[in-house]
Every structure is written in C-alpha cells, then in structure tokens.
C-alpha cells in the first residue's frame, strides 16, 4: 500500500489546521499547499469538493536523506492529502514513506523511511 489514512468529522478548514498542527508537533513543516479544488476550477472550470495536497517536510530528516542520496529529492516531500467526501466527512491520507523510498533500494534509506513513517503514523493517531 502506498498510503494510510484516517477519517474526521469536522469542517474542512479545521481538518487542515489539525493536520498542520499535528505535523508541527512531529517536527514537520508544510512546504507546499496545493488547493486542487481552486486549481481545477480556475484551469478547467470543474467544480469539485475541497481537496488539498500538503507537502510535509521534516528538515532534519530531509537533510539526512539528501546527504545520503542526493537524488532522493525527487521523492520528497511527504504528501498529505486532505479531502472532503460526499458525506461531508474528511479523509486524511498520508503518503507511506516506506513505499516511496523503497525505490532507492538502500538499507540506510529504509531505516530513515521507517522513522518518517513512524512520525507520520503518530500524526495520523493524533488527529483521529
């Protein structure tokens, strides 16, 4: 599986705030915030439910990864999707770093990916 997720019963913006704060507690910042709903409306004139992609990064762990494997930046940051469902529930999906970073096929990167996954799992549990 390439992701893991949880479901919340709250307002969309509250879910984004909860995720952002929980990421911060685990040492992550949000480098990118892509509003897919707004982009699709502006570029394609398509209406869709709220959908945001947050590019989460823990600078210490990212530095370690890039120092170990300079091209690993093609697999960073860790994306977290916040999307509203038809029933108004909010799904939060986390990229699984073990799945993504397994492409590198190095034991030292695998250990780093386990650390990142552990932190993201704690974020998921904190907001559940």
Tab-separated table of C-alpha atoms in Angstrom:
chain	number	residue	atom	x	y	z
A	1	UNK	CA	0.000	0.000	0.000
A	2	UNK	CA	1.326	3.437	-0.837
A	3	UNK	CA	-0.671	5.362	1.787
A	4	UNK	CA	-2.529	5.164	5.089
A	5	UNK	CA	-5.426	7.311	6.193
A	6	UNK	CA	-7.985	8.351	8.754
A	7	UNK	CA	-11.403	9.985	8.617
A	8	UNK	CA	-12.545	13.029	10.564
A	9	UNK	CA	-15.967	14.517	11.213
A	10	UNK	CA	-15.304	18.254	11.179
A	11	UNK	CA	-15.144	21.277	8.920
A	12	UNK	CA	-12.613	21.068	6.089
A	13	UNK	CA	-10.518	24.042	7.228
A	14	UNK	CA	-10.481	22.675	10.781
A	15	UNK	CA	-9.112	19.374	9.442
A	16	UNK	CA	-6.338	21.195	7.571
A	17	UNK	CA	-5.456	23.082	10.767
A	18	UNK	CA	-5.457	19.896	12.849
A	19	UNK	CA	-3.154	18.142	10.384
A	20	UNK	CA	-0.812	21.121	10.170
A	21	UNK	CA	-0.530	21.376	13.966
A	22	UNK	CA	-0.016	17.627	14.407
A	23	UNK	CA	2.697	17.664	11.720
A	24	UNK	CA	4.386	20.550	13.517
A	25	UNK	CA	4.387	18.560	16.777
A	26	UNK	CA	6.362	15.831	14.970
A	27	UNK	CA	8.895	18.274	13.516
A	28	UNK	CA	7.308	18.712	10.080
A	29	UNK	CA	6.506	21.913	8.291
A	30	UNK	CA	4.261	22.333	5.268
A	31	UNK	CA	6.422	23.405	2.324
A	32	UNK	CA	3.643	23.354	-0.242
A	33	UNK	CA	-0.115	23.652	-0.045
A	34	UNK	CA	-1.831	22.843	-3.310
A	35	UNK	CA	-5.521	23.700	-3.471
A	36	UNK	CA	-6.662	21.221	-6.103
A	37	UNK	CA	-10.282	22.395	-5.901
A	38	UNK	CA	-9.319	26.005	-6.733
A	39	UNK	CA	-6.826	24.973	-9.411
A	40	UNK	CA	-9.298	22.720	-11.223
A	41	UNK	CA	-11.913	25.472	-11.097
A	42	UNK	CA	-9.505	28.110	-12.440
A	43	UNK	CA	-7.843	25.968	-15.112
A	44	UNK	CA	-10.579	23.526	-16.147
A	45	UNK	CA	-13.795	25.153	-14.878
A	46	UNK	CA	-14.513	21.963	-12.934
A	47	UNK	CA	-16.316	22.108	-9.602
A	48	UNK	CA	-15.175	19.564	-7.056
A	49	UNK	CA	-15.202	19.088	-3.317
A	50	UNK	CA	-12.353	20.589	-1.274
A	51	UNK	CA	-9.082	18.750	-1.891
A	52	UNK	CA	-5.672	19.940	-0.704
A	53	UNK	CA	-2.232	18.382	-1.019
A	54	UNK	CA	0.128	19.380	1.785
A	55	UNK	CA	3.835	18.811	1.123
A	56	UNK	CA	5.165	17.934	4.588
A	57	UNK	CA	8.866	18.066	5.373
A	58	UNK	CA	10.925	17.384	8.474
A	59	UNK	CA	14.088	19.414	7.718
A	60	UNK	CA	16.388	17.275	9.874
A	61	UNK	CA	15.271	14.025	8.270
A	62	UNK	CA	15.190	15.542	4.772
A	63	UNK	CA	18.753	16.790	5.225
A	64	UNK	CA	19.856	13.330	6.308
A	65	UNK	CA	18.143	11.749	3.309
A	66	UNK	CA	19.583	14.231	0.798
A	67	UNK	CA	23.058	13.924	2.324
A	68	UNK	CA	22.821	10.152	1.959
A	69	UNK	CA	21.274	10.106	-1.523
A	70	UNK	CA	21.300	13.478	-3.358
A	71	UNK	CA	18.650	12.496	-5.919
A	72	UNK	CA	16.163	11.444	-3.237
A	73	UNK	CA	14.630	14.903	-3.530
A	74	UNK	CA	12.620	13.526	-6.443
A	75	UNK	CA	10.654	11.574	-3.824
A	76	UNK	CA	10.225	14.428	-1.352
A	77	UNK	CA	8.295	15.947	0.382
A	78	UNK	CA	5.855	13.572	2.065
A	79	UNK	CA	2.427	14.394	0.690
A	80	UNK	CA	-0.616	14.518	2.925
A	81	UNK	CA	-3.999	14.786	1.201
A	82	UNK	CA	-6.953	16.402	2.934
A	83	UNK	CA	-10.177	15.818	1.018
A	84	UNK	CA	-13.855	16.226	1.670
A	85	UNK	CA	-16.107	13.278	0.865
A	86	UNK	CA	-19.668	13.397	-0.480
A	87	UNK	CA	-20.999	12.720	3.050
A	88	UNK	CA	-19.015	15.766	4.320
A	89	UNK	CA	-16.550	13.609	6.241
A	90	UNK	CA	-12.891	14.472	5.767
A	91	UNK	CA	-10.326	11.891	4.693
A	92	UNK	CA	-6.691	12.498	5.550
A	93	UNK	CA	-4.297	10.334	3.508
A	94	UNK	CA	-0.585	10.107	4.241
A	95	UNK	CA	1.991	9.002	1.704
A	96	UNK	CA	3.773	5.909	3.026
A	97	UNK	CA	7.478	6.824	3.062
A	98	UNK	CA	8.417	3.126	3.176
A	99	UNK	CA	6.646	2.557	-0.130
A	100	UNK	CA	8.053	5.671	-1.820
A	101	UNK	CA	11.602	5.445	-0.517
A	102	UNK	CA	11.844	1.699	-1.193
A	103	UNK	CA	12.525	2.795	-4.777
A	104	UNK	CA	16.020	3.811	-3.619
A	105	UNK	CA	16.810	0.218	-2.553
A	106	UNK	CA	19.255	1.112	0.234
A	107	UNK	CA	19.120	-0.182	3.800
A	108	UNK	CA	20.142	3.167	5.307
A	109	UNK	CA	17.322	4.913	3.445
A	110	UNK	CA	14.895	2.176	4.508
A	111	UNK	CA	15.744	2.893	8.158
A	112	UNK	CA	15.197	6.595	7.609
A	113	UNK	CA	11.863	5.865	5.897
A	114	UNK	CA	10.797	3.842	8.953
A	115	UNK	CA	11.472	6.873	11.162
A	116	UNK	CA	9.479	9.163	8.885
A	117	UNK	CA	6.592	6.669	8.709
A	118	UNK	CA	6.571	6.357	12.483
A	119	UNK	CA	6.261	10.120	12.844
A	120	UNK	CA	3.508	10.341	10.238
A	121	UNK	CA	1.642	7.495	11.951
A	122	UNK	CA	1.770	9.499	15.195
A	123	UNK	CA	0.340	12.479	13.305
A	124	UNK	CA	-2.458	10.257	11.997
A	125	UNK	CA	-3.197	8.955	15.504
A	126	UNK	CA	-3.104	12.466	16.996
A	127	UNK	CA	-5.857	13.709	14.690
A	128	UNK	CA	-8.026	10.582	14.807
